[in-house]
Amino acid sequence: VYGSSDSLDYDNSVNTFRFLSSFTLSENLNLVFGSEYLNEKQSSVQNNIADRELNDVVLFTQGEYNLFNSLFLTAGLRGDIHDIFGVNLTPQLNALYKFDVFQLRAGYGMGYRTPTAKELYTNHFQIPYVGYLDGNSDLVPELSNYFNGSISYQRRKVSFSVAGSVNYIDNLI
């Protein structure tokens, strides 16, 4: 955003680089590996913010295993290395069991989200049609525990399912 003197009043940039690779190790086992680098910069003359910068490196892996052609397991682990909030690990585990005309699913995943530069440092920034955003430098990462389950029935042209989930969130941003 440029002011009347063509000087930069507000700047927020986000750069992301990703790498993803998958391997089939056997007929029943697939592995996925990946990484991500996130760099966010913010500066604002009007809000007295002088070049704030956040960096986050993410490493993750996931395995998909087919056991007995009726039980499918997926497990993963994600590691975040944030320059302000340090290291955090988040696991996930999901299972699908098929028998006859039924499918049972269950899963767990831990979530983690760090505050953005806008959420930490912006001082009374107006967002059209929304209102104002006031940053809070005391924010801490959001943590969640997500559980889900379902049962499905399918036979010829008839199918139904019942599903439920719950997400417990701490430090909601």
Coordinates of C-alpha atoms in Angstrom, one line a residue, residues 12-154:
N12 CA 3.2 -8.0 4.0
S13 CA 4.9 -10.7 2.0
V14 CA 4.7 -14.5 2.4
N15 CA 7.1 -16.8 0.5
T16 CA 6.7 -20.6 0.6
F17 CA 8.8 -23.3 -0.8
R18 CA 7.7 -27.0 -0.8
F19 CA 9.2 -30.4 -1.6
L20 CA 7.2 -33.6 -1.7
S21 CA 8.2 -37.1 -2.7
S22 CA 6.4 -40.4 -2.4
F23 CA 7.8 -44.0 -2.6
T24 CA 6.0 -47.3 -3.1
L25 CA 8.1 -49.7 -1.1
S26 CA 5.9 -52.7 -1.6
E27 CA 2.4 -53.6 -2.8
N28 CA 1.1 -52.8 0.7
L29 CA 3.3 -49.9 1.8
N30 CA 3.6 -46.3 0.5
L31 CA 5.7 -43.6 2.1
V32 CA 5.5 -39.8 1.6
F33 CA 8.2 -37.4 2.7
G34 CA 8.2 -33.7 2.4
S35 CA 9.4 -30.3 3.7
E36 CA 8.3 -26.8 3.5
Y37 CA 9.9 -23.4 4.2
L38 CA 7.8 -20.4 5.0
N39 CA 9.1 -16.8 5.3
E40 CA 6.8 -14.0 6.2
K41 CA 7.8 -10.3 6.3
Q42 CA 5.8 -7.3 7.5
S43 CA 6.5 -3.6 7.7
S44 CA 4.2 -0.7 8.2
V45 CA 5.1 2.9 8.6
Q46 CA 1.6 3.8 9.8
N47 CA 1.8 1.1 12.5
N48 CA 5.4 1.6 13.5
I49 CA 6.4 -1.9 12.4
A50 CA 9.9 -2.0 11.2
D51 CA 10.6 -5.1 9.1
R52 CA 9.2 -8.0 11.3
E53 CA 10.1 -11.4 9.9
L54 CA 9.0 -15.0 10.7
N55 CA 10.5 -18.2 9.5
D56 CA 9.2 -21.7 9.8
V57 CA 10.7 -25.0 8.5
V58 CA 8.4 -28.0 8.4
L59 CA 9.5 -31.7 7.9
F60 CA 6.9 -34.4 7.5
T61 CA 6.4 -38.1 6.7
Q62 CA 3.4 -40.3 6.3
G63 CA 3.1 -44.1 5.8
E64 CA 0.1 -45.8 4.3
Y65 CA -0.1 -49.6 5.0
N66 CA -2.6 -52.1 3.6
L67 CA -2.9 -55.1 5.9
F68 CA -4.9 -58.2 4.9
N69 CA -6.8 -56.2 2.1
S70 CA -9.3 -55.2 4.8
L71 CA -7.4 -53.0 7.2
F72 CA -5.8 -49.8 6.0
L73 CA -3.6 -47.7 8.3
T74 CA -2.2 -44.3 7.8
A75 CA 0.3 -42.7 10.2
G76 CA 2.2 -39.5 10.0
L77 CA 4.4 -37.1 11.8
R78 CA 5.0 -33.4 11.2
G79 CA 7.8 -31.4 12.8
D80 CA 7.7 -27.5 12.8
I81 CA 10.8 -25.5 13.6
H82 CA 9.8 -21.9 14.1
D83 CA 12.2 -19.1 14.8
I84 CA 10.1 -17.7 17.6
F85 CA 8.1 -20.7 18.9
G86 CA 10.8 -23.4 18.6
V87 CA 10.2 -27.1 17.7
N88 CA 6.8 -28.8 17.8
L89 CA 5.8 -32.4 16.7
T90 CA 2.3 -33.3 15.6
P91 CA 1.3 -36.9 14.9
Q92 CA -1.7 -38.4 13.1
L93 CA -3.2 -41.9 12.9
N94 CA -6.1 -43.1 10.8
A95 CA -7.6 -46.6 10.3
L96 CA -10.1 -48.0 7.8
Y97 CA -11.5 -51.5 8.3
K98 CA -13.7 -53.1 5.6
F99 CA -15.8 -56.1 6.2
D100 CA -18.6 -57.4 4.0
V101 CA -20.8 -54.3 3.2
F102 CA -19.5 -52.2 6.1
Q103 CA -16.6 -49.8 6.5
L104 CA -15.4 -48.5 9.9
R105 CA -13.1 -45.5 10.1
A106 CA -11.4 -43.9 13.1
G107 CA -8.7 -41.3 13.3
Y108 CA -6.7 -38.9 15.5
G109 CA -4.7 -35.9 14.5
M110 CA -2.9 -33.3 16.5
G111 CA -2.9 -29.8 15.0
Y112 CA -0.5 -26.9 15.5
R113 CA -0.7 -23.3 14.1
T114 CA 1.6 -20.4 14.9
P115 CA 0.3 -16.8 14.7
T116 CA 1.1 -14.9 11.5
A117 CA 3.0 -11.6 11.4
K118 CA -0.3 -9.8 11.0
E119 CA -1.8 -11.5 14.0
L120 CA 1.3 -10.7 16.1
Y121 CA 2.3 -7.2 15.0
T122 CA -0.4 -5.3 13.2
N123 CA -1.7 -2.3 15.0
H124 CA -5.3 -1.4 14.1
F125 CA -5.3 -2.3 10.5
Q126 CA -8.6 -1.8 8.7
I127 CA -9.8 -4.8 6.6
P128 CA -12.6 -3.9 4.1
Y129 CA -16.0 -5.3 5.0
V130 CA -14.5 -7.0 8.1
G131 CA -13.4 -4.4 10.5
Y132 CA -10.1 -3.8 12.3
L133 CA -7.2 -6.2 13.0
D134 CA -5.2 -5.5 16.2
G135 CA -2.1 -7.7 16.6
N136 CA -1.1 -9.2 19.9
S137 CA 2.6 -10.0 20.4
D138 CA 1.6 -12.2 23.4
L139 CA -0.1 -14.8 21.2
V140 CA 1.1 -18.4 21.4
P141 CA 0.6 -21.3 19.0
E142 CA -2.8 -22.9 18.7
L143 CA -2.9 -26.6 19.6
S144 CA -5.7 -29.0 18.8
N145 CA -6.6 -32.7 19.2
Y146 CA -9.0 -34.0 16.6
F147 CA -10.8 -37.3 16.8
N148 CA -13.2 -38.8 14.2
G149 CA -15.0 -41.9 13.5
S150 CA -17.6 -43.3 11.1
I151 CA -19.5 -46.4 10.0
S152 CA -20.7 -46.9 6.4
Y153 CA -22.9 -49.4 4.7
Q154 CA -23.0 -49.9 1.0

